[in-house]
mmCIF file of C-alpha atoms in Angstrom:
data_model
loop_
_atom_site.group_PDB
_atom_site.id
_atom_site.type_symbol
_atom_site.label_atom_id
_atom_site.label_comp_id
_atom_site.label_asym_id
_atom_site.label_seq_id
_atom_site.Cartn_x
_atom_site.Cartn_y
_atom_site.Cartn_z
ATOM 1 C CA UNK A 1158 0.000 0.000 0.000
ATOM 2 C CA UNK A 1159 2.512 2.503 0.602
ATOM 3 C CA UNK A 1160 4.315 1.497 -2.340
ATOM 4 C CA UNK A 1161 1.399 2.157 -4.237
ATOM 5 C CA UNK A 1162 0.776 5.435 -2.270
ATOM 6 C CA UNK A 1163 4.624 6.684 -3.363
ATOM 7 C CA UNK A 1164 4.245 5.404 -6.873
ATOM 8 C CA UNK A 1165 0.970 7.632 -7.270
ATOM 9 C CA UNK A 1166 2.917 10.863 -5.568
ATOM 10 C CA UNK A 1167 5.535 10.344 -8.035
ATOM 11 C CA UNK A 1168 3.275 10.220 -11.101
ATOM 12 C CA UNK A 1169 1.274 13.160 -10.018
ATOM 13 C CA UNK A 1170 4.863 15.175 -9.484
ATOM 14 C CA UNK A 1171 5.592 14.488 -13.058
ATOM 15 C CA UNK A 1172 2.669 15.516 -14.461
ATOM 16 C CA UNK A 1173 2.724 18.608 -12.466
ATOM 17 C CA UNK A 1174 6.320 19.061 -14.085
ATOM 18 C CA UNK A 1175 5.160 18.551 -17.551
ATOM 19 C CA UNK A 1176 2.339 20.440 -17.422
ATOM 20 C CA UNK A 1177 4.520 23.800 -16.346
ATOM 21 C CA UNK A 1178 6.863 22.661 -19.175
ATOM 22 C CA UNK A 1179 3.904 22.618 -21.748
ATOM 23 C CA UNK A 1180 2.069 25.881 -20.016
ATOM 24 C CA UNK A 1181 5.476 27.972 -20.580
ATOM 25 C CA UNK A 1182 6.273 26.642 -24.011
ATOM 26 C CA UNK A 1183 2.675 27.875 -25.258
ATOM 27 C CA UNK A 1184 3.891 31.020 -23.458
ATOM 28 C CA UNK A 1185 5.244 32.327 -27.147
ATOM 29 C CA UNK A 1186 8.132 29.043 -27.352
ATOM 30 C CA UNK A 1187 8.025 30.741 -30.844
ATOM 31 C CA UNK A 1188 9.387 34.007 -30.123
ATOM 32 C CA UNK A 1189 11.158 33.133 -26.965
ATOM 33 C CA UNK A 1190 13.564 30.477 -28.058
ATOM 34 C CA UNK A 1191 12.657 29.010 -25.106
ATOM 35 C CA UNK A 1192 12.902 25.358 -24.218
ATOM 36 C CA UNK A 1193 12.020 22.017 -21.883
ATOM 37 C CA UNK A 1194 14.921 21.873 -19.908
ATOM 38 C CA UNK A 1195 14.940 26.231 -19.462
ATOM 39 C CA UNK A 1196 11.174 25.888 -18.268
ATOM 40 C CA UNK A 1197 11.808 23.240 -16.415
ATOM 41 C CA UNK A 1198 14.934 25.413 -14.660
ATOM 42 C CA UNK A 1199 12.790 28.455 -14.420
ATOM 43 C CA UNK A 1200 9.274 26.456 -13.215
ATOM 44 C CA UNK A 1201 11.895 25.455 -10.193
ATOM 45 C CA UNK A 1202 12.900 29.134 -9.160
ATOM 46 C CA UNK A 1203 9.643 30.445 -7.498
ATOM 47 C CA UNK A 1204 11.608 30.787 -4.138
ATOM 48 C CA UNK A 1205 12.032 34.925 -4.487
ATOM 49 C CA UNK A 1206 8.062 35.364 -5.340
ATOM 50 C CA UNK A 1207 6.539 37.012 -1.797
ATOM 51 C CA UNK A 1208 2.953 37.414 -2.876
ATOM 52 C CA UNK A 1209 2.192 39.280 0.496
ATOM 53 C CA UNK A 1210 -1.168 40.595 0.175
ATOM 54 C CA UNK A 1211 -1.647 40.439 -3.559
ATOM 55 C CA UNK A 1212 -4.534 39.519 -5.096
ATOM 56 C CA UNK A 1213 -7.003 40.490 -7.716
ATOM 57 C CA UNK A 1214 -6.322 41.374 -11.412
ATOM 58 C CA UNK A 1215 -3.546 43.570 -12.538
ATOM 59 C CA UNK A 1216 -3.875 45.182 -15.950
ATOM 60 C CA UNK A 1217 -0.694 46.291 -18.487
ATOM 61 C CA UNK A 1218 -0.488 47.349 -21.719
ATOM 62 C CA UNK A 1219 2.893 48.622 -23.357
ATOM 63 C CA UNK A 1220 6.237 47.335 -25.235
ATOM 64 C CA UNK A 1221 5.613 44.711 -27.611
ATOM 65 C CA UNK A 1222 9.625 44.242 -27.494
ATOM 66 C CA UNK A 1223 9.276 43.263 -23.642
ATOM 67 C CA UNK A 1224 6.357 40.970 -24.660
ATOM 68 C CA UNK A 1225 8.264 37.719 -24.056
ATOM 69 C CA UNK A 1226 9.861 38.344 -20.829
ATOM 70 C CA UNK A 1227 6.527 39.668 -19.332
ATOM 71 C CA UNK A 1228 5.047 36.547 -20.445
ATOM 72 C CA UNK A 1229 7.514 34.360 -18.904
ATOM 73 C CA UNK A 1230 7.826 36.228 -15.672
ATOM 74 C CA UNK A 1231 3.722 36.080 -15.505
ATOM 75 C CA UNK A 1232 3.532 32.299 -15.499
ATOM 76 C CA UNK A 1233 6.292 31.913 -13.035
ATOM 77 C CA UNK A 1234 4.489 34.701 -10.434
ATOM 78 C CA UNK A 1235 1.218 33.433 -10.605
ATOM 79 C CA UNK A 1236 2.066 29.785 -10.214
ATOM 80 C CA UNK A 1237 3.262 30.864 -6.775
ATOM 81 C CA UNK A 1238 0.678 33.893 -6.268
ATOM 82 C CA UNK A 1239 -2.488 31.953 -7.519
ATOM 83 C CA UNK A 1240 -4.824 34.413 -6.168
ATOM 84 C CA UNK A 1241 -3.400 37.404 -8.927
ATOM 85 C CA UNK A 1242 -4.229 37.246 -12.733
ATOM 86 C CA UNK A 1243 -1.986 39.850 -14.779
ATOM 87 C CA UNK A 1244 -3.279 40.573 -18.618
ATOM 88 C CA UNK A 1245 -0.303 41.946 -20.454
ATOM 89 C CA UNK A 1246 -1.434 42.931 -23.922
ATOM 90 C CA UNK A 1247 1.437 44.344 -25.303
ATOM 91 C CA UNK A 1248 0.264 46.952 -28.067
ATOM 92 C CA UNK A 1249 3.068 49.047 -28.208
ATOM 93 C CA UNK A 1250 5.075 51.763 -25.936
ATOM 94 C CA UNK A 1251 2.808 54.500 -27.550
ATOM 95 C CA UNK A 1252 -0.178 52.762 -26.177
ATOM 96 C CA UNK A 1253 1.026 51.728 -22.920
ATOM 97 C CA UNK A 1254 1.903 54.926 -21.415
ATOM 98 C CA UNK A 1255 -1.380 56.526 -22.911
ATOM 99 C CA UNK A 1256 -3.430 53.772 -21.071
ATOM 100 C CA UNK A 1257 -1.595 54.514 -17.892
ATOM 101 C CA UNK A 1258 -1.713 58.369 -18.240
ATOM 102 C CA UNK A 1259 -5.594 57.737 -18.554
ATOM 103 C CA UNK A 1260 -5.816 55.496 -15.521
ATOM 104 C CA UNK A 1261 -6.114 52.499 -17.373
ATOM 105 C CA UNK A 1262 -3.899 50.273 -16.071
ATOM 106 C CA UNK A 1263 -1.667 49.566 -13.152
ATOM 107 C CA UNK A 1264 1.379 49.689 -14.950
ATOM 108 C CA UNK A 1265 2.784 50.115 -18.495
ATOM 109 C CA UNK A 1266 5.598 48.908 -20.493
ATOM 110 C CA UNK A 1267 8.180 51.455 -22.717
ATOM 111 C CA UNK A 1268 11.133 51.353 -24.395
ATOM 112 C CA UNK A 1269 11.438 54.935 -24.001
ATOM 113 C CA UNK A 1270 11.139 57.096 -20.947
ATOM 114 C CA UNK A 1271 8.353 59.651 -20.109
ATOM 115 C CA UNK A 1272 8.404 62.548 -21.519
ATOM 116 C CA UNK A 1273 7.757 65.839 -19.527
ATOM 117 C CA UNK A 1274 4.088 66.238 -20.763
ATOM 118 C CA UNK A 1275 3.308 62.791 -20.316
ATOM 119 C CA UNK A 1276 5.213 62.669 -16.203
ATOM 120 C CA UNK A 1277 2.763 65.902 -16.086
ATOM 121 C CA UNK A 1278 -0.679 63.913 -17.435
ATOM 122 C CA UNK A 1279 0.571 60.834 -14.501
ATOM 123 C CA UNK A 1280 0.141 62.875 -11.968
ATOM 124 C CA UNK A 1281 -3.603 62.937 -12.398
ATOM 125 C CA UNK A 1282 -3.827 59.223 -12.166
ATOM 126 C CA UNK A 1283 -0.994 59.297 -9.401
ATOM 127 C CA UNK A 1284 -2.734 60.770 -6.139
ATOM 128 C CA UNK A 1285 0.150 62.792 -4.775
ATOM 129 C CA UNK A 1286 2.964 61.583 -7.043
ATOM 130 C CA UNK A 1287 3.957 60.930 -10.464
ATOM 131 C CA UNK A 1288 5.398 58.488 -12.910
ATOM 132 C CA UNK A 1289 8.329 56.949 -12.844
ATOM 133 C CA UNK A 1290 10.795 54.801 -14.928
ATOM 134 C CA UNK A 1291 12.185 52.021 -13.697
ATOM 135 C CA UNK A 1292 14.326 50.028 -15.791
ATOM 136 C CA UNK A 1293 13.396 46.220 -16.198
ATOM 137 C CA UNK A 1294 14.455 44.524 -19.264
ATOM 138 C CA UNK A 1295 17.345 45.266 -21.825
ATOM 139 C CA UNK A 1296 17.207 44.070 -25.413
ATOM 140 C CA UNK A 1297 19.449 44.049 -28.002
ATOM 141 C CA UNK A 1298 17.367 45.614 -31.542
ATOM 142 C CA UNK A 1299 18.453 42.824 -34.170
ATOM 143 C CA UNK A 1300 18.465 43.868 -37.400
ATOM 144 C CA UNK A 1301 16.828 40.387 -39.001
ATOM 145 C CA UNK A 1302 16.830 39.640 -42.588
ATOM 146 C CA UNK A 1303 15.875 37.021 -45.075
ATOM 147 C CA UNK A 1304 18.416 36.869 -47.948
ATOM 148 C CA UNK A 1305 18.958 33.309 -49.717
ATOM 149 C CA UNK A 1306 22.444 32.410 -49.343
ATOM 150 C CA UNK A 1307 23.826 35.241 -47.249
ATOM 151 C CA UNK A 1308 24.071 34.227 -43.608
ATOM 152 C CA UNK A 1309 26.517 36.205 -42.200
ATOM 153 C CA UNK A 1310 26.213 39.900 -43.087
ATOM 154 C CA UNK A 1311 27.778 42.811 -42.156
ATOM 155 C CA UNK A 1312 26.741 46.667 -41.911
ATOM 156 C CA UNK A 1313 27.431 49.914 -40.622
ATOM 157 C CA UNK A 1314 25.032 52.585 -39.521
ATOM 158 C CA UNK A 1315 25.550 54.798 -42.127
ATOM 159 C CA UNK A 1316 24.788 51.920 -44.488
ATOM 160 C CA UNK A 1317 22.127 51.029 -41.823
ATOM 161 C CA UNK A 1318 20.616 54.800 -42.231
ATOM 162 C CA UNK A 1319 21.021 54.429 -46.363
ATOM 163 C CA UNK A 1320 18.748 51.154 -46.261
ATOM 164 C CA UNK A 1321 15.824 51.886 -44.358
ATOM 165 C CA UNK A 1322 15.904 55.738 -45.991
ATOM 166 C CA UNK A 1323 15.628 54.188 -49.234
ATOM 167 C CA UNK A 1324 18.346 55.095 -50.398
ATOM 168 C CA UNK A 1325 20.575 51.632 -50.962
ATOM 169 C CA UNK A 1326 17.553 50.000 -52.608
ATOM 170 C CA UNK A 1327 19.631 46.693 -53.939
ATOM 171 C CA UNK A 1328 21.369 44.160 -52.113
ATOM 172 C CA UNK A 1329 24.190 44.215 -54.480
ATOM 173 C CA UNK A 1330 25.105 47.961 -53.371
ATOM 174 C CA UNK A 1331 28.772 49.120 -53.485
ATOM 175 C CA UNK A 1332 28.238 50.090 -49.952
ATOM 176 C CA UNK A 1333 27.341 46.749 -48.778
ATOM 177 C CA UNK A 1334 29.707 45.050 -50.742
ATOM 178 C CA UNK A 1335 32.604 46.735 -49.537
ATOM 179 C CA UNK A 1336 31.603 45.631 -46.199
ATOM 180 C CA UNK A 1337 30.977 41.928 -46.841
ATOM 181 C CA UNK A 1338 33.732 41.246 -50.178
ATOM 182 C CA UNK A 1339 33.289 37.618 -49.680
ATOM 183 C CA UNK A 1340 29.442 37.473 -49.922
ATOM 184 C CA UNK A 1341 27.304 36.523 -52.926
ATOM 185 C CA UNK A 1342 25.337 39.631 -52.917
ATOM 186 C CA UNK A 1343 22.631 39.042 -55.101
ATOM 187 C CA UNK A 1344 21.133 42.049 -57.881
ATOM 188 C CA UNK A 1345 17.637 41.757 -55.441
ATOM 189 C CA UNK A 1346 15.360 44.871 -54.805
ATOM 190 C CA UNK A 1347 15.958 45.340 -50.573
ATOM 191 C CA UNK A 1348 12.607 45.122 -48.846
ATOM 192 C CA UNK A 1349 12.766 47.313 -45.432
ATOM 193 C CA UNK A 1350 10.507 46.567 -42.897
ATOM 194 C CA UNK A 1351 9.458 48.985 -40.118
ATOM 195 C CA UNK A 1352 6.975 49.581 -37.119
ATOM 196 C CA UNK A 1353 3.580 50.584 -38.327
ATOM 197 C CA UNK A 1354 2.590 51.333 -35.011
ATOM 198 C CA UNK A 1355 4.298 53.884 -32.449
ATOM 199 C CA UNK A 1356 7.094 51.814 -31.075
ATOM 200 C CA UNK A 1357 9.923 52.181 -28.426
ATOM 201 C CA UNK A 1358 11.895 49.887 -30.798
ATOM 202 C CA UNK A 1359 11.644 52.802 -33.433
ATOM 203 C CA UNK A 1360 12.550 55.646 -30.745
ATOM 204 C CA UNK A 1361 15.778 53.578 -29.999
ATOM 205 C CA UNK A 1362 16.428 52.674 -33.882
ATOM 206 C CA UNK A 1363 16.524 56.012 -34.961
ATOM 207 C CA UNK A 1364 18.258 56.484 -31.817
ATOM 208 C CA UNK A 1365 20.957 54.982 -32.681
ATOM 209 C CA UNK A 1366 21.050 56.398 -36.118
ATOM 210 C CA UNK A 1367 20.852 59.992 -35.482
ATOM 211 C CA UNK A 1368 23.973 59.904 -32.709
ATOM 212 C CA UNK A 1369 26.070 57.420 -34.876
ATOM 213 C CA UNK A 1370 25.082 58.635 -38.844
ATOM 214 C CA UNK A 1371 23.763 62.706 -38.285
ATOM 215 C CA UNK A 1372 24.325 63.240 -41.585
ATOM 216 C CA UNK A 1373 22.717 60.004 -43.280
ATOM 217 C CA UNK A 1374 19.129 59.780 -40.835
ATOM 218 C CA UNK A 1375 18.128 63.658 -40.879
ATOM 219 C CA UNK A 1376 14.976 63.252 -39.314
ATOM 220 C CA UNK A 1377 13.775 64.195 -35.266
ATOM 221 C CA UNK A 1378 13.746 60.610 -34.384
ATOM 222 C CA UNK A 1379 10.578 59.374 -31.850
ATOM 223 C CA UNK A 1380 8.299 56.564 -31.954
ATOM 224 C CA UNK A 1381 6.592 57.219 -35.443
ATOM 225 C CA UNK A 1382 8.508 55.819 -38.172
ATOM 226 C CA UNK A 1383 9.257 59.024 -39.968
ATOM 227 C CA UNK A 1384 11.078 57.994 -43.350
ATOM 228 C CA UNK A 1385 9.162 57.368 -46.529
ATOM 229 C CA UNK A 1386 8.535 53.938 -48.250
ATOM 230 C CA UNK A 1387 9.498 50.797 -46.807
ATOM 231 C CA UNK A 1388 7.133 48.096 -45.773
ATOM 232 C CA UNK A 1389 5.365 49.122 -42.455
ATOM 233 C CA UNK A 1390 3.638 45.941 -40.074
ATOM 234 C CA UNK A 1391 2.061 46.070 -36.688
ATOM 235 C CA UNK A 1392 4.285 45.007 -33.525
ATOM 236 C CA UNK A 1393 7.866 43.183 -33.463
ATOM 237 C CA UNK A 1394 5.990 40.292 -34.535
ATOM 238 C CA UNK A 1395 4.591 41.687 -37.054
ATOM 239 C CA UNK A 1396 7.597 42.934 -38.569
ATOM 240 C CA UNK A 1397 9.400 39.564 -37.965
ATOM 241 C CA UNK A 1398 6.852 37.927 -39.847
ATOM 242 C CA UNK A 1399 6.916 40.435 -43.049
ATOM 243 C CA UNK A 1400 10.565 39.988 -43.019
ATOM 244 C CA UNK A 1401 10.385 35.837 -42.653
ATOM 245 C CA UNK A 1402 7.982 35.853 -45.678
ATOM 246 C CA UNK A 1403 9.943 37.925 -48.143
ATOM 247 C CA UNK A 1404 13.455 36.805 -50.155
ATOM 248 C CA UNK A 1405 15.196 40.261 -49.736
ATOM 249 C CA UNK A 1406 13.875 41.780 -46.979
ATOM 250 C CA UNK A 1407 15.263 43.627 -43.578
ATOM 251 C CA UNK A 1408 13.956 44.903 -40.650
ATOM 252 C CA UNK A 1409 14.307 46.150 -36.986
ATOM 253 C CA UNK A 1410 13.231 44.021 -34.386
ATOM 254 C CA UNK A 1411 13.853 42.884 -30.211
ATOM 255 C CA UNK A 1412 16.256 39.803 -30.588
ATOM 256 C CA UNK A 1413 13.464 37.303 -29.559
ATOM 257 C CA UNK A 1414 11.613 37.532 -32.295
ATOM 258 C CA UNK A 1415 14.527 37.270 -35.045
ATOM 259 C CA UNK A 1416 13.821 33.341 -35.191
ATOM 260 C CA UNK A 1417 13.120 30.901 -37.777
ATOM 261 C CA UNK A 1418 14.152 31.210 -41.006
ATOM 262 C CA UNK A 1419 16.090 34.831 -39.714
ATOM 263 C CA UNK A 1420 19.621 35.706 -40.166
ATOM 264 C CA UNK A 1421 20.543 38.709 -38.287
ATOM 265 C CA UNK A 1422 23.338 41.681 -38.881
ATOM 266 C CA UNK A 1423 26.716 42.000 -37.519
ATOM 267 C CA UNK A 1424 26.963 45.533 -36.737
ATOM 268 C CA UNK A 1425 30.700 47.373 -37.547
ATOM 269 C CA UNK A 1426 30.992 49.756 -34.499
ATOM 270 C CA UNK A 1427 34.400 50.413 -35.031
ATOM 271 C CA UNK A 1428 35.762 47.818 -32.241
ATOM 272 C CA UNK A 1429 38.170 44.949 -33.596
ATOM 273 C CA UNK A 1430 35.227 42.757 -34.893
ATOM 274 C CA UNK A 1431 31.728 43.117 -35.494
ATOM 275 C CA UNK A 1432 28.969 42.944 -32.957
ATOM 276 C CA UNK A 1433 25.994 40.682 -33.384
ATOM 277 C CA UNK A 1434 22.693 41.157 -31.377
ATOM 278 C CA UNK A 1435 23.218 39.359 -28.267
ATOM 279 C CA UNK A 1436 21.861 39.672 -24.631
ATOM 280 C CA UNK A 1437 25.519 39.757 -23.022
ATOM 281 C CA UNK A 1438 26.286 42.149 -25.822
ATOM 282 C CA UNK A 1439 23.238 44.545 -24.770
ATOM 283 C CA UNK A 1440 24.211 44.216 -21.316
ATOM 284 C CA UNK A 1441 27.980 45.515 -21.667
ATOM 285 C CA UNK A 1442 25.927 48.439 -23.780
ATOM 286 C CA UNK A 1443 23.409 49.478 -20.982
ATOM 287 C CA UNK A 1444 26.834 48.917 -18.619
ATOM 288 C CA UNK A 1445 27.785 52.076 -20.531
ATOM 289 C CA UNK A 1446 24.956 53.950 -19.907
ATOM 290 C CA UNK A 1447 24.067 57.314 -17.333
ATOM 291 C CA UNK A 1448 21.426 57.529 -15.130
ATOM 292 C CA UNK A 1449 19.498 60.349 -16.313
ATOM 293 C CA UNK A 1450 16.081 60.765 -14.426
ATOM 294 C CA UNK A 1451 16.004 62.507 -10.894
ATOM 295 C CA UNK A 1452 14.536 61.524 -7.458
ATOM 296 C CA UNK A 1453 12.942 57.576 -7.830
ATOM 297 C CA UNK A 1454 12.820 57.985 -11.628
ATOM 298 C CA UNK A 1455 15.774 55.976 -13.245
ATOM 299 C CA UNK A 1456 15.491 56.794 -16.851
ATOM 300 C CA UNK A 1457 18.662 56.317 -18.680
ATOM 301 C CA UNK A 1458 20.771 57.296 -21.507
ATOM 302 C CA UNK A 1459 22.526 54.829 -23.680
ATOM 303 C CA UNK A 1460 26.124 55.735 -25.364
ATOM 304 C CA UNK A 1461 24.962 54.661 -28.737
ATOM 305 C CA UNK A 1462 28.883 55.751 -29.790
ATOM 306 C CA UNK A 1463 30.517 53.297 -27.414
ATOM 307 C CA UNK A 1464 33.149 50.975 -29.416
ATOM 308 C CA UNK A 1465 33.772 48.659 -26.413
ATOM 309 C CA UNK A 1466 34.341 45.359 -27.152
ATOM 310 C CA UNK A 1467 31.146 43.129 -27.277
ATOM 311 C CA UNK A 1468 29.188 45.785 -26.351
ATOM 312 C CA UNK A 1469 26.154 45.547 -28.992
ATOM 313 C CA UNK A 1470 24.990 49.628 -29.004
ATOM 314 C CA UNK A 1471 21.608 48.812 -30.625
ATOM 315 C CA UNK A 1472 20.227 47.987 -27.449
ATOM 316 C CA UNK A 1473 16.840 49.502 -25.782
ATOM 317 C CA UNK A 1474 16.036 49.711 -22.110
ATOM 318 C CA UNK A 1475 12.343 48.972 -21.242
ATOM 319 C CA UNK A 1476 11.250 50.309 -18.265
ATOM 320 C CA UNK A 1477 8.006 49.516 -16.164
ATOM 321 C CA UNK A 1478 6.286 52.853 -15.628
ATOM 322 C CA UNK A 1479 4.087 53.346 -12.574
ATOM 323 C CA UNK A 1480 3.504 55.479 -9.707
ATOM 324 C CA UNK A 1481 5.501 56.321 -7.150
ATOM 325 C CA UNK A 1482 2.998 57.274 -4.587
ATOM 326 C CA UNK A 1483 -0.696 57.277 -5.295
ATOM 327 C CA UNK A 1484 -1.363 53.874 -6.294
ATOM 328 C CA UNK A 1485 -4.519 52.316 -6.969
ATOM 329 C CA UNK A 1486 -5.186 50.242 -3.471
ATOM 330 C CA UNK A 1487 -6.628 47.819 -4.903
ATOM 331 C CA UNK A 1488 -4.015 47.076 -7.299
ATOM 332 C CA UNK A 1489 -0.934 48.240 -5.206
ATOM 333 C CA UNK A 1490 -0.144 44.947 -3.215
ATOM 334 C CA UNK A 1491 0.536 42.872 -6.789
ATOM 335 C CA UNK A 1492 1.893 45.620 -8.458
ATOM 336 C CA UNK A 1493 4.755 45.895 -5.906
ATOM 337 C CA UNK A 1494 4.849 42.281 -5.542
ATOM 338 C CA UNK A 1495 5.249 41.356 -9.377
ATOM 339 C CA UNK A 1496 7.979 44.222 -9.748
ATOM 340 C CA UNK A 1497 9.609 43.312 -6.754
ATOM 341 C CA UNK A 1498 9.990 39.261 -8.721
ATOM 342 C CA UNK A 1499 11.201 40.800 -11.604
ATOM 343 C CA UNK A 1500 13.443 42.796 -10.482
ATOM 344 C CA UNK A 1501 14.586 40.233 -8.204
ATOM 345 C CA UNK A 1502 17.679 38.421 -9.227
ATOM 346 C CA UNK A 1503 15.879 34.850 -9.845
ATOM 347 C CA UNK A 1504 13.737 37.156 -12.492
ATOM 348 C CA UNK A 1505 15.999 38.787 -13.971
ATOM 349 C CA UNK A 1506 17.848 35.179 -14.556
ATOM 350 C CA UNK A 1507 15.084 34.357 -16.399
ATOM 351 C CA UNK A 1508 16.503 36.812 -19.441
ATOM 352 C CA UNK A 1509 19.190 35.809 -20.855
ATOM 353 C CA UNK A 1510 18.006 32.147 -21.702
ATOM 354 C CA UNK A 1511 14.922 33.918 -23.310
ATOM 355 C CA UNK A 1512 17.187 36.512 -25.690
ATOM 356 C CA UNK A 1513 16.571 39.381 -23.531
ATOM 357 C CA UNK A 1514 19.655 40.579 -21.342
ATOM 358 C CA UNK A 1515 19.336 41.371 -17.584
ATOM 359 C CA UNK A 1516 19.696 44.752 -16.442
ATOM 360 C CA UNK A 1517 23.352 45.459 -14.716
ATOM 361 C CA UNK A 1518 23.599 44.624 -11.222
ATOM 362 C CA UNK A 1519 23.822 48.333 -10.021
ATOM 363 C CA UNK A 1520 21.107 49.839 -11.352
ATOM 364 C CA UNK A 1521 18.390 47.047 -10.865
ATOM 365 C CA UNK A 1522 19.716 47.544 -7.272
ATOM 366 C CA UNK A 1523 18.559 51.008 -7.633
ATOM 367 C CA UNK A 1524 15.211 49.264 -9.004
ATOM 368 C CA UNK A 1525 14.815 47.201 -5.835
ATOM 369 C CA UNK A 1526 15.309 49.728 -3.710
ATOM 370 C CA UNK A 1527 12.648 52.174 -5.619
ATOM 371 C CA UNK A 1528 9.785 49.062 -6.193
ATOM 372 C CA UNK A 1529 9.812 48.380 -2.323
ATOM 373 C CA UNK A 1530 9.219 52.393 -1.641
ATOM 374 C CA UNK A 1531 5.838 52.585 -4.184
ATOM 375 C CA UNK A 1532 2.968 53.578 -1.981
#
């Protein structure tokens, strides 16, 4: 009998086991890269989730590029916090912050930080505060492409700038020759994708172009795609998927979704070699950067320029945005509670086995320190 008793325990156990594995791989396995033996890893670390008081519903909307991580860090939290559901949509920074600057959620995603009119419209939702940045995620912006019989490719931002300007329209460019001499460029009409919607991953993009290539990107930069022609599609997913369909094509996307079927660029930053898209690449890069924002707001500001070694400069910064005091009280207790995870070192380990690339350890210590103060 208690053979029979232990034989059952053991049974259920692996079920259990292989029904987190399956639960997490439906979790966007697709985008995520992500596989049995990480889930199983990951479905193990629940030891840092404190659910405290949390309960109810939590609602976010926001980066599309943090999409992935949000999702894995939500099945992980409410396996241990079973009495909170959080519904993530993901429709873009744009729409994030305006659903939290209307009250609509508890907290947004962006891959850009407020801007002064929009810290002024939070502090109608925020009773007695504002606000504020705090930086969760790093990814590194691949640039994916689908070009038959060119795997590894190489490109500079002013070629970078040329291509999705329209002004390199074929893949057999002088300019793009010159930096790959041993590829077998074909004489194929270049297909650039971009975001259709407003997007962080655009406001870092043209980031990137306007401090490295002034004189080849000449527009204000922001999250509307501001250059004319191109291919435009909805999300990062959206644009992965143009890209995957079409022999020729290029576009800008958060490393998770450049999967399947997607090669993506080595960028020449002017260090010994090449840099591809990489979450301990994107790491070094956000190593580099200042923090900008004042009082509990940690916005930063990336050094697009830097030419350190490994350090992949295409790399945005989401932040979770909510308030600082002023919280909803009914959604407080799980807000602070799923921050606090993700910001905790067991969630931000999650990351880099998911192509996303943890924040460095001094600033999410800052993070901590600002999550456990929101009121």
């Amino acid at each position: 009998m208690k053979l029979q008793r232990k034989n059952r325990r053991v049974l259920a156990l692996g079920a259990l086991a292989v029904s987190g594995a399956l639960a997490l791989t439906a979790c966007g396995s697709d985008d995520t890269g992500t596989n049995a033996s990480d889930t199983s890893s990951a479905s193990a670390n629940t030891s840092s989730v404190k659910c405290d008081d949390a309960k109810g519903q939590l609602l976010a909307d926001g980066s599309s590029a943090q999409k992935n991580a949000i999702d894995a860090w939500v099945k992980q939290f409410t396996a241990a916090c079973k009495t909170v559901q959080i519904n993530y949509k993901g429709s873009g920074s744009g729409a994030g912050v305006t659903a939290f600057t209307q009250g609509q959620v508890a907290f947004a995603g962006s891959d850009s930080a407020l801007k002064p009119e929009e810290v002024t419209a939070s502090k109608s939702v925020c009773t007695g505060g504002q606000g504020i940045d705090l930086p969760m995620v790093g990814g590194p912006i691949a640039i994916a492409y689908k070009l038959d019989g060119v795997e590894d490719l190489v490109l500079d931002a002013p070629t970078i700038a040329k291509i999705f300007d329209g002004k390199i329209a074929k893949w057999n460019d002088a300019a793009i020759k010159k930096l790959n001499p041993s590829a077998k460029l074909p004489d194929l009409k270049i297909q650039a994708f971009h975001r259709s919607d407003e997007s962080g991953t655009t406001d870092n993009f043209t980031k990137y172009l306007i401090a490295t290539t002034p004189d080849n990107w000449k527009y204000s930069g922001g999250k509307a795609w501001q250059a004319k022609g191109g291919q435009s599609a909805a999300g990062s997913s959206g644009v992965a998927a143009g890209v995957k369909q079409t022999n020729g094509a290029i576009g800008y996307m958060e490393l998770s979704y450049a999967k399947d079927g997607l090669s993506t660029v080595a960028v020449d930053t002017g260090a010994s070699a090449p840099v591809k898209a990489s979450s301990d690449g994107a790491t070094k890069a956000i190593a580099d950067a200042k923090v900008v924002g004042t009082g509990s707001d940690l916005a930063l500001k990336m050094n697009y320029l830097t030419k350190a070694e490994g350090a992949y400069p295409l790399t945005l910064v989401t932040y979770e945005i909510a308030c600082d005091k002023g919280n909803k009280a009914d959604t407080l207790a799980a807000t602070k509670a799923f921050l606090t995870y993700i910001s905790s070192e067991e969630g931000q380990g999650i990351l880099s086995g998911i192509d996303y690339a943890p924040i460095p350890a001094d600033i999410i210590a800052k993070v901590r320190t600002t999550v456990a103060s929101l009121s």
